[in-house]
Structures are given as structure tokens and as C-alpha cells.
Amino acid sequence: MRDRQALRDARRAREFEAFVAGAAGRLLHAATLLTAEAPDANPRARRLLALALAHTYAYWDRLRGEDPYDRARQHLALRFANSAWHQYGGPFSRTRPHPRSPLAGLTPRERLILVLRLFEGVAEEQTAALLGMPAERVHALCDRATATLLHPPRTTVTALLGAKVAPS
């Protein structure tokens, strides 16, 4: 009986290690985008990843055909949403992201939706269900975040151009 349990535990550990080897890099990149940290200095993203992987390992035997990557990504997103709520007081208020982050100009909620929708390719309806909001709201926030990235506010552009151009 003990041998059977030991074999089952060893198989579970091998399967999980293979999953981590294949998925951890992409999940860390997603977590780094969410936290808006620098890619080479991302302790919050690494913590999010560790918690998501620990949660996935705890549920490993109960997945039964469910994709473990989806489970880990879902936990990562929900953990980020909860930490942003508690850490920054209120529903996804602005954080102080790292200036080198490509998503630095977005709110945590916009980052979360943009990463889920565009980087991870999660459907609008699934994102809405995961975050508990209407699909129309997810669509509007994704559009606004995309517009912010593609067309930064004029004050930023003007300040950058003003600093480089000498007055005539």
C-alpha cells in the first residue's frame, strides 16, 4: 500500500515538474506585465508566480482533464486583483509602476484585462466571468488600455518633445 502511494506521489511530482518547466516562463512574463515591474527586478511577480504554482500543485490531483495552465493563470490573475485592491486601497487604483515597464501608464485593472485578453488570449466572456464584470465593461477597458498604449496622453508627448527641442 505504501509503495503504491509513493509511486503515485513520484508520478505527481514528475508531472508537475514538467508542467512548471513548460509554463513558468510565460506565467512569470504575464505576472511581470501585471505588476508593471522591471523584467530583471520583479519580486512581486515572482511571488505571484510562486503562489499560483503552489495553488496549482495543491489542486493537481483534482484537475481531472482541466488544463493546469488555465488554473495557474486564473489564480495568478485573481491573486493580482486581490492584492491590487488591498495594497492600493480601493478598486484597482493607480500604482507606482516601474518606468521601464511597457504597461506603466495603465491602472492595475487595465493591465489585468490587457494581459488576459491580448497576451494570454483569453476570450472576452471568460475574462468577464473571471473578474465578475460584464463583457461590455471588459471590452471597453481593453479598448481604453489599448488606446492609451498606442496614443499616450499629449502631456507626456509634449513634455518629451519640449525637453528635446530648443526654443527658437
mmCIF file with all atom_site columns, C-alpha atoms in Angstrom:
data_model
loop_
_atom_site.group_PDB
_atom_site.id
_atom_site.type_symbol
_atom_site.label_atom_id
_atom_site.label_alt_id
_atom_site.label_comp_id
_atom_site.label_asym_id
_atom_site.label_entity_id
_atom_site.label_seq_id
_atom_site.pdbx_PDB_ins_code
_atom_site.Cartn_x
_atom_site.Cartn_y
_atom_site.Cartn_z
_atom_site.occupancy
_atom_site.B_iso_or_equiv
_atom_site.pdbx_formal_charge
_atom_site.auth_seq_id
_atom_site.auth_comp_id
_atom_site.auth_asym_id
_atom_site.auth_atom_id
_atom_site.pdbx_PDB_model_num
ATOM 1   C CA . MET A 1 1   ? 0.000   0.000  0.000   1.00 0.00 ? 1   MET A CA 1
ATOM 2   C CA . ARG A 1 2   ? 2.787   2.385  0.912   1.00 0.00 ? 2   ARG A CA 1
ATOM 3   C CA . ASP A 1 3   ? 4.634   1.579  -2.316  1.00 0.00 ? 3   ASP A CA 1
ATOM 4   C CA . ARG A 1 4   ? 1.571   2.451  -4.365  1.00 0.00 ? 4   ARG A CA 1
ATOM 5   C CA . GLN A 1 5   ? 1.246   5.831  -2.634  1.00 0.00 ? 5   GLN A CA 1
ATOM 6   C CA . ALA A 1 6   ? 4.964   6.502  -3.093  1.00 0.00 ? 6   ALA A CA 1
ATOM 7   C CA . LEU A 1 7   ? 4.690   5.718  -6.816  1.00 0.00 ? 7   LEU A CA 1
ATOM 8   C CA . ARG A 1 8   ? 1.639   7.965  -7.145  1.00 0.00 ? 8   ARG A CA 1
ATOM 9   C CA . ASP A 1 9   ? 3.440   10.818 -5.345  1.00 0.00 ? 9   ASP A CA 1
ATOM 10  C CA . ALA A 1 10  ? 6.530   10.398 -7.538  1.00 0.00 ? 10  ALA A CA 1
ATOM 11  C CA . ARG A 1 11  ? 4.398   10.451 -10.711 1.00 0.00 ? 11  ARG A CA 1
ATOM 12  C CA . ARG A 1 12  ? 2.556   13.546 -9.474  1.00 0.00 ? 12  ARG A CA 1
ATOM 13  C CA . ALA A 1 13  ? 5.857   15.307 -8.756  1.00 0.00 ? 13  ALA A CA 1
ATOM 14  C CA . ARG A 1 14  ? 7.242   14.428 -12.220 1.00 0.00 ? 14  ARG A CA 1
ATOM 15  C CA . GLU A 1 15  ? 4.078   15.633 -13.963 1.00 0.00 ? 15  GLU A CA 1
ATOM 16  C CA . PHE A 1 16  ? 4.099   18.892 -12.020 1.00 0.00 ? 16  PHE A CA 1
ATOM 17  C CA . GLU A 1 17  ? 7.801   19.471 -12.669 1.00 0.00 ? 17  GLU A CA 1
ATOM 18  C CA . ALA A 1 18  ? 7.184   19.002 -16.392 1.00 0.00 ? 18  ALA A CA 1
ATOM 19  C CA . PHE A 1 19  ? 4.304   21.476 -16.228 1.00 0.00 ? 19  PHE A CA 1
ATOM 20  C CA . VAL A 1 20  ? 6.432   24.054 -14.393 1.00 0.00 ? 20  VAL A CA 1
ATOM 21  C CA . ALA A 1 21  ? 9.292   23.624 -16.865 1.00 0.00 ? 21  ALA A CA 1
ATOM 22  C CA . GLY A 1 22  ? 6.954   24.384 -19.746 1.00 0.00 ? 22  GLY A CA 1
ATOM 23  C CA . ALA A 1 23  ? 4.707   27.064 -18.245 1.00 0.00 ? 23  ALA A CA 1
ATOM 24  C CA . ALA A 1 24  ? 6.680   29.001 -15.630 1.00 0.00 ? 24  ALA A CA 1
ATOM 25  C CA . GLY A 1 25  ? 8.420   31.324 -18.095 1.00 0.00 ? 25  GLY A CA 1
ATOM 26  C CA . ARG A 1 26  ? 5.210   32.502 -19.736 1.00 0.00 ? 26  ARG A CA 1
ATOM 27  C CA . LEU A 1 27  ? 3.424   32.817 -16.395 1.00 0.00 ? 27  LEU A CA 1
ATOM 28  C CA . LEU A 1 28  ? 6.325   34.856 -14.973 1.00 0.00 ? 28  LEU A CA 1
ATOM 29  C CA . HIS A 1 29  ? 6.214   37.148 -18.001 1.00 0.00 ? 29  HIS A CA 1
ATOM 30  C CA . ALA A 1 30  ? 2.463   37.628 -17.523 1.00 0.00 ? 30  ALA A CA 1
ATOM 31  C CA . ALA A 1 31  ? 2.967   38.323 -13.809 1.00 0.00 ? 31  ALA A CA 1
ATOM 32  C CA . THR A 1 32  ? 5.715   40.834 -14.594 1.00 0.00 ? 32  THR A CA 1
ATOM 33  C CA . LEU A 1 33  ? 3.399   42.627 -17.015 1.00 0.00 ? 33  LEU A CA 1
ATOM 34  C CA . LEU A 1 34  ? 0.648   42.666 -14.398 1.00 0.00 ? 34  LEU A CA 1
ATOM 35  C CA . THR A 1 35  ? 2.828   44.100 -11.656 1.00 0.00 ? 35  THR A CA 1
ATOM 36  C CA . ALA A 1 36  ? 4.498   46.545 -14.067 1.00 0.00 ? 36  ALA A CA 1
ATOM 37  C CA . GLU A 1 37  ? 7.905   45.755 -12.641 1.00 0.00 ? 37  GLU A CA 1
ATOM 38  C CA . ALA A 1 38  ? 11.191  45.767 -14.485 1.00 0.00 ? 38  ALA A CA 1
ATOM 39  C CA . PRO A 1 39  ? 11.882  42.376 -16.095 1.00 0.00 ? 39  PRO A CA 1
ATOM 40  C CA . ASP A 1 40  ? 15.172  41.996 -14.229 1.00 0.00 ? 40  ASP A CA 1
ATOM 41  C CA . ALA A 1 41  ? 13.804  43.127 -10.836 1.00 0.00 ? 41  ALA A CA 1
ATOM 42  C CA . ASN A 1 42  ? 10.373  41.626 -10.283 1.00 0.00 ? 42  ASN A CA 1
ATOM 43  C CA . PRO A 1 43  ? 9.908   40.327 -6.726  1.00 0.00 ? 43  PRO A CA 1
ATOM 44  C CA . ARG A 1 44  ? 6.122   40.867 -6.694  1.00 0.00 ? 44  ARG A CA 1
ATOM 45  C CA . ALA A 1 45  ? 5.753   38.990 -9.975  1.00 0.00 ? 45  ALA A CA 1
ATOM 46  C CA . ARG A 1 46  ? 7.869   36.111 -8.679  1.00 0.00 ? 46  ARG A CA 1
ATOM 47  C CA . ARG A 1 47  ? 5.759   35.951 -5.530  1.00 0.00 ? 47  ARG A CA 1
ATOM 48  C CA . LEU A 1 48  ? 2.574   35.887 -7.607  1.00 0.00 ? 48  LEU A CA 1
ATOM 49  C CA . LEU A 1 49  ? 4.019   33.083 -9.711  1.00 0.00 ? 49  LEU A CA 1
ATOM 50  C CA . ALA A 1 50  ? 5.085   31.068 -6.664  1.00 0.00 ? 50  ALA A CA 1
ATOM 51  C CA . LEU A 1 51  ? 1.622   31.397 -5.120  1.00 0.00 ? 51  LEU A CA 1
ATOM 52  C CA . ALA A 1 52  ? -0.110  30.436 -8.376  1.00 0.00 ? 52  ALA A CA 1
ATOM 53  C CA . LEU A 1 53  ? 2.121   27.387 -8.815  1.00 0.00 ? 53  LEU A CA 1
ATOM 54  C CA . ALA A 1 54  ? 1.624   26.339 -5.189  1.00 0.00 ? 54  ALA A CA 1
ATOM 55  C CA . HIS A 1 55  ? -2.137  26.616 -5.637  1.00 0.00 ? 55  HIS A CA 1
ATOM 56  C CA . THR A 1 56  ? -1.990  24.589 -8.844  1.00 0.00 ? 56  THR A CA 1
ATOM 57  C CA . TYR A 1 57  ? 0.103   21.892 -7.164  1.00 0.00 ? 57  TYR A CA 1
ATOM 58  C CA . ALA A 1 58  ? -2.383  21.697 -4.302  1.00 0.00 ? 58  ALA A CA 1
ATOM 59  C CA . TYR A 1 59  ? -5.193  21.063 -6.815  1.00 0.00 ? 59  TYR A CA 1
ATOM 60  C CA . TRP A 1 60  ? -3.128  18.847 -9.133  1.00 0.00 ? 60  TRP A CA 1
ATOM 61  C CA . ASP A 1 61  ? -4.967  15.608 -8.344  1.00 0.00 ? 61  ASP A CA 1
ATOM 62  C CA . ARG A 1 62  ? -8.377  17.289 -8.688  1.00 0.00 ? 62  ARG A CA 1
ATOM 63  C CA . LEU A 1 63  ? -7.777  18.824 -12.128 1.00 0.00 ? 63  LEU A CA 1
ATOM 64  C CA . ARG A 1 64  ? -9.118  15.724 -13.933 1.00 0.00 ? 64  ARG A CA 1
ATOM 65  C CA . GLY A 1 65  ? -8.796  16.815 -17.534 1.00 0.00 ? 65  GLY A CA 1
ATOM 66  C CA . GLU A 1 66  ? -8.731  20.547 -16.755 1.00 0.00 ? 66  GLU A CA 1
ATOM 67  C CA . ASP A 1 67  ? -5.761  22.447 -18.152 1.00 0.00 ? 67  ASP A CA 1
ATOM 68  C CA . PRO A 1 68  ? -3.321  23.202 -15.310 1.00 0.00 ? 68  PRO A CA 1
ATOM 69  C CA . TYR A 1 69  ? -2.114  26.305 -17.159 1.00 0.00 ? 69  TYR A CA 1
ATOM 70  C CA . ASP A 1 70  ? -5.621  27.751 -17.077 1.00 0.00 ? 70  ASP A CA 1
ATOM 71  C CA . ARG A 1 71  ? -5.850  27.036 -13.357 1.00 0.00 ? 71  ARG A CA 1
ATOM 72  C CA . ALA A 1 72  ? -2.483  28.695 -12.684 1.00 0.00 ? 72  ALA A CA 1
ATOM 73  C CA . ARG A 1 73  ? -3.302  31.725 -14.874 1.00 0.00 ? 73  ARG A CA 1
ATOM 74  C CA . GLN A 1 74  ? -6.689  32.139 -13.212 1.00 0.00 ? 74  GLN A CA 1
ATOM 75  C CA . HIS A 1 75  ? -5.162  32.034 -9.741  1.00 0.00 ? 75  HIS A CA 1
ATOM 76  C CA . LEU A 1 76  ? -2.413  34.448 -10.811 1.00 0.00 ? 76  LEU A CA 1
ATOM 77  C CA . ALA A 1 77  ? -4.987  36.947 -12.127 1.00 0.00 ? 77  ALA A CA 1
ATOM 78  C CA . LEU A 1 78  ? -7.244  36.707 -9.085  1.00 0.00 ? 78  LEU A CA 1
ATOM 79  C CA . ARG A 1 79  ? -4.330  36.977 -6.676  1.00 0.00 ? 79  ARG A CA 1
ATOM 80  C CA . PHE A 1 80  ? -3.106  40.090 -8.509  1.00 0.00 ? 80  PHE A CA 1
ATOM 81  C CA . ALA A 1 81  ? -6.586  41.630 -8.473  1.00 0.00 ? 81  ALA A CA 1
ATOM 82  C CA . ASN A 1 82  ? -6.961  40.992 -4.744  1.00 0.00 ? 82  ASN A CA 1
ATOM 83  C CA . SER A 1 83  ? -3.506  42.316 -3.900  1.00 0.00 ? 83  SER A CA 1
ATOM 84  C CA . ALA A 1 84  ? -4.051  45.436 -6.006  1.00 0.00 ? 84  ALA A CA 1
ATOM 85  C CA . TRP A 1 85  ? -7.336  46.017 -4.196  1.00 0.00 ? 85  TRP A CA 1
ATOM 86  C CA . HIS A 1 86  ? -5.842  45.612 -0.720  1.00 0.00 ? 86  HIS A CA 1
ATOM 87  C CA . GLN A 1 87  ? -2.438  47.182 -1.308  1.00 0.00 ? 87  GLN A CA 1
ATOM 88  C CA . TYR A 1 88  ? -3.549  50.327 -3.093  1.00 0.00 ? 88  TYR A CA 1
ATOM 89  C CA . GLY A 1 89  ? -6.853  50.987 -1.371  1.00 0.00 ? 89  GLY A CA 1
ATOM 90  C CA . GLY A 1 90  ? -9.922  50.669 -3.475  1.00 0.00 ? 90  GLY A CA 1
ATOM 91  C CA . PRO A 1 91  ? -10.847 49.045 -6.711  1.00 0.00 ? 91  PRO A CA 1
ATOM 92  C CA . PHE A 1 92  ? -7.654  48.988 -8.749  1.00 0.00 ? 92  PHE A CA 1
ATOM 93  C CA . SER A 1 93  ? -6.415  52.493 -8.017  1.00 0.00 ? 93  SER A CA 1
ATOM 94  C CA . ARG A 1 94  ? -3.208  53.635 -9.695  1.00 0.00 ? 94  ARG A CA 1
ATOM 95  C CA . THR A 1 95  ? 0.024   52.056 -8.550  1.00 0.00 ? 95  THR A CA 1
ATOM 96  C CA . ARG A 1 96  ? 3.580   53.237 -8.894  1.00 0.00 ? 96  ARG A CA 1
ATOM 97  C CA . PRO A 1 97  ? 4.854   51.011 -11.690 1.00 0.00 ? 97  PRO A CA 1
ATOM 98  C CA . HIS A 1 98  ? 8.434   50.843 -12.816 1.00 0.00 ? 98  HIS A CA 1
ATOM 99  C CA . PRO A 1 99  ? 9.064   53.469 -15.540 1.00 0.00 ? 99  PRO A CA 1
ATOM 100 C CA . ARG A 1 100 ? 10.634  50.877 -17.882 1.00 0.00 ? 100 ARG A CA 1
ATOM 101 C CA . SER A 1 101 ? 7.518   48.722 -17.817 1.00 0.00 ? 101 SER A CA 1
ATOM 102 C CA . PRO A 1 102 ? 5.641   48.774 -21.127 1.00 0.00 ? 102 PRO A CA 1
ATOM 103 C CA . LEU A 1 103 ? 2.337   48.925 -19.238 1.00 0.00 ? 103 LEU A CA 1
ATOM 104 C CA . ALA A 1 104 ? 3.393   51.600 -16.739 1.00 0.00 ? 104 ALA A CA 1
ATOM 105 C CA . GLY A 1 105 ? 0.742   54.091 -17.844 1.00 0.00 ? 105 GLY A CA 1
ATOM 106 C CA . LEU A 1 106 ? -2.183  51.771 -17.147 1.00 0.00 ? 106 LEU A CA 1
ATOM 107 C CA . THR A 1 107 ? -4.184  51.129 -13.997 1.00 0.00 ? 107 THR A CA 1
ATOM 108 C CA . PRO A 1 108 ? -3.906  47.665 -12.427 1.00 0.00 ? 108 PRO A CA 1
ATOM 109 C CA . ARG A 1 109 ? -7.370  46.750 -13.757 1.00 0.00 ? 109 ARG A CA 1
ATOM 110 C CA . GLU A 1 110 ? -6.447  47.822 -17.286 1.00 0.00 ? 110 GLU A CA 1
ATOM 111 C CA . ARG A 1 111 ? -3.176  45.870 -17.055 1.00 0.00 ? 111 ARG A CA 1
ATOM 112 C CA . LEU A 1 112 ? -5.030  42.788 -15.848 1.00 0.00 ? 112 LEU A CA 1
ATOM 113 C CA . ILE A 1 113 ? -7.576  42.896 -18.673 1.00 0.00 ? 113 ILE A CA 1
ATOM 114 C CA . LEU A 1 114 ? -4.977  43.701 -21.309 1.00 0.00 ? 114 LEU A CA 1
ATOM 115 C CA . VAL A 1 115 ? -2.680  40.866 -20.221 1.00 0.00 ? 115 VAL A CA 1
ATOM 116 C CA . LEU A 1 116 ? -5.537  38.364 -20.084 1.00 0.00 ? 116 LEU A CA 1
ATOM 117 C CA . ARG A 1 117 ? -7.097  39.432 -23.380 1.00 0.00 ? 117 ARG A CA 1
ATOM 118 C CA . LEU A 1 118 ? -4.100  40.244 -25.582 1.00 0.00 ? 118 LEU A CA 1
ATOM 119 C CA . PHE A 1 119 ? -1.076  38.485 -24.075 1.00 0.00 ? 119 PHE A CA 1
ATOM 120 C CA . GLU A 1 120 ? -2.840  35.336 -22.858 1.00 0.00 ? 120 GLU A CA 1
ATOM 121 C CA . GLY A 1 121 ? -5.608  35.265 -25.486 1.00 0.00 ? 121 GLY A CA 1
ATOM 122 C CA . VAL A 1 122 ? -8.444  34.674 -23.021 1.00 0.00 ? 122 VAL A CA 1
ATOM 123 C CA . ALA A 1 123 ? -11.867 35.288 -24.557 1.00 0.00 ? 123 ALA A CA 1
ATOM 124 C CA . GLU A 1 124 ? -13.774 38.403 -23.531 1.00 0.00 ? 124 GLU A CA 1
ATOM 125 C CA . GLU A 1 125 ? -16.579 36.375 -21.926 1.00 0.00 ? 125 GLU A CA 1
ATOM 126 C CA . GLN A 1 126 ? -14.110 34.249 -19.941 1.00 0.00 ? 126 GLN A CA 1
ATOM 127 C CA . THR A 1 127 ? -12.270 37.345 -18.743 1.00 0.00 ? 127 THR A CA 1
ATOM 128 C CA . ALA A 1 128 ? -15.572 38.920 -17.710 1.00 0.00 ? 128 ALA A CA 1
ATOM 129 C CA . ALA A 1 129 ? -16.610 35.790 -15.815 1.00 0.00 ? 129 ALA A CA 1
ATOM 130 C CA . LEU A 1 130 ? -13.217 35.515 -14.116 1.00 0.00 ? 130 LEU A CA 1
ATOM 131 C CA . LEU A 1 131 ? -13.318 39.137 -12.944 1.00 0.00 ? 131 LEU A CA 1
ATOM 132 C CA . GLY A 1 132 ? -17.054 39.256 -12.217 1.00 0.00 ? 132 GLY A CA 1
ATOM 133 C CA . MET A 1 133 ? -17.925 42.076 -14.589 1.00 0.00 ? 133 MET A CA 1
ATOM 134 C CA . PRO A 1 134 ? -19.991 42.425 -17.765 1.00 0.00 ? 134 PRO A CA 1
ATOM 135 C CA . ALA A 1 135 ? -18.313 41.529 -21.052 1.00 0.00 ? 135 ALA A CA 1
ATOM 136 C CA . GLU A 1 136 ? -19.099 45.034 -22.352 1.00 0.00 ? 136 GLU A CA 1
ATOM 137 C CA . ARG A 1 137 ? -17.074 46.546 -19.495 1.00 0.00 ? 137 ARG A CA 1
ATOM 138 C CA . VAL A 1 138 ? -14.145 44.237 -20.259 1.00 0.00 ? 138 VAL A CA 1
ATOM 139 C CA . HIS A 1 139 ? -14.352 45.274 -23.922 1.00 0.00 ? 139 HIS A CA 1
ATOM 140 C CA . ALA A 1 140 ? -14.426 48.979 -23.029 1.00 0.00 ? 140 ALA A CA 1
ATOM 141 C CA . LEU A 1 141 ? -11.490 48.701 -20.602 1.00 0.00 ? 141 LEU A CA 1
ATOM 142 C CA . CYS A 1 142 ? -9.440  46.706 -23.104 1.00 0.00 ? 142 CYS A CA 1
ATOM 143 C CA . ASP A 1 143 ? -10.121 49.299 -25.808 1.00 0.00 ? 143 ASP A CA 1
ATOM 144 C CA . ARG A 1 144 ? -9.202  52.159 -23.465 1.00 0.00 ? 144 ARG A CA 1
ATOM 145 C CA . ALA A 1 145 ? -5.988  50.444 -22.355 1.00 0.00 ? 145 ALA A CA 1
ATOM 146 C CA . THR A 1 146 ? -5.008  49.708 -25.947 1.00 0.00 ? 146 THR A CA 1
ATOM 147 C CA . ALA A 1 147 ? -5.697  53.312 -26.941 1.00 0.00 ? 147 ALA A CA 1
ATOM 148 C CA . THR A 1 148 ? -3.602  54.553 -24.015 1.00 0.00 ? 148 THR A CA 1
ATOM 149 C CA . LEU A 1 149 ? -0.682  52.385 -25.117 1.00 0.00 ? 149 LEU A CA 1
ATOM 150 C CA . LEU A 1 150 ? -0.956  53.320 -28.780 1.00 0.00 ? 150 LEU A CA 1
ATOM 151 C CA . HIS A 1 151 ? -1.660  57.016 -28.225 1.00 0.00 ? 151 HIS A CA 1
ATOM 152 C CA . PRO A 1 152 ? -0.138  58.230 -24.948 1.00 0.00 ? 152 PRO A CA 1
ATOM 153 C CA . PRO A 1 153 ? -1.595  61.383 -23.391 1.00 0.00 ? 153 PRO A CA 1
ATOM 154 C CA . ARG A 1 154 ? -0.471  64.585 -25.103 1.00 0.00 ? 154 ARG A CA 1
ATOM 155 C CA . THR A 1 155 ? 1.049   66.000 -21.926 1.00 0.00 ? 155 THR A CA 1
ATOM 156 C CA . THR A 1 156 ? 3.632   63.216 -21.914 1.00 0.00 ? 156 THR A CA 1
ATOM 157 C CA . VAL A 1 157 ? 4.404   63.622 -25.614 1.00 0.00 ? 157 VAL A CA 1
ATOM 158 C CA . THR A 1 158 ? 4.580   67.408 -25.314 1.00 0.00 ? 158 THR A CA 1
ATOM 159 C CA . ALA A 1 159 ? 6.857   67.206 -22.279 1.00 0.00 ? 159 ALA A CA 1
ATOM 160 C CA . LEU A 1 160 ? 9.184   64.794 -24.083 1.00 0.00 ? 160 LEU A CA 1
ATOM 161 C CA . LEU A 1 161 ? 9.282   66.917 -27.234 1.00 0.00 ? 161 LEU A CA 1
ATOM 162 C CA . GLY A 1 162 ? 9.649   70.125 -25.257 1.00 0.00 ? 162 GLY A CA 1
ATOM 163 C CA . ALA A 1 163 ? 12.687  68.764 -23.468 1.00 0.00 ? 163 ALA A CA 1
ATOM 164 C CA . LYS A 1 164 ? 14.408  67.778 -26.704 1.00 0.00 ? 164 LYS A CA 1
ATOM 165 C CA . VAL A 1 165 ? 13.598  70.799 -28.860 1.00 0.00 ? 165 VAL A CA 1
ATOM 166 C CA . ALA A 1 166 ? 15.438  74.005 -28.052 1.00 0.00 ? 166 ALA A CA 1
ATOM 167 C CA . PRO A 1 167 ? 13.363  77.213 -28.206 1.00 0.00 ? 167 PRO A CA 1
ATOM 168 C CA . SER A 1 168 ? 13.946  79.247 -31.332 1.00 0.00 ? 168 SER A CA 1
#
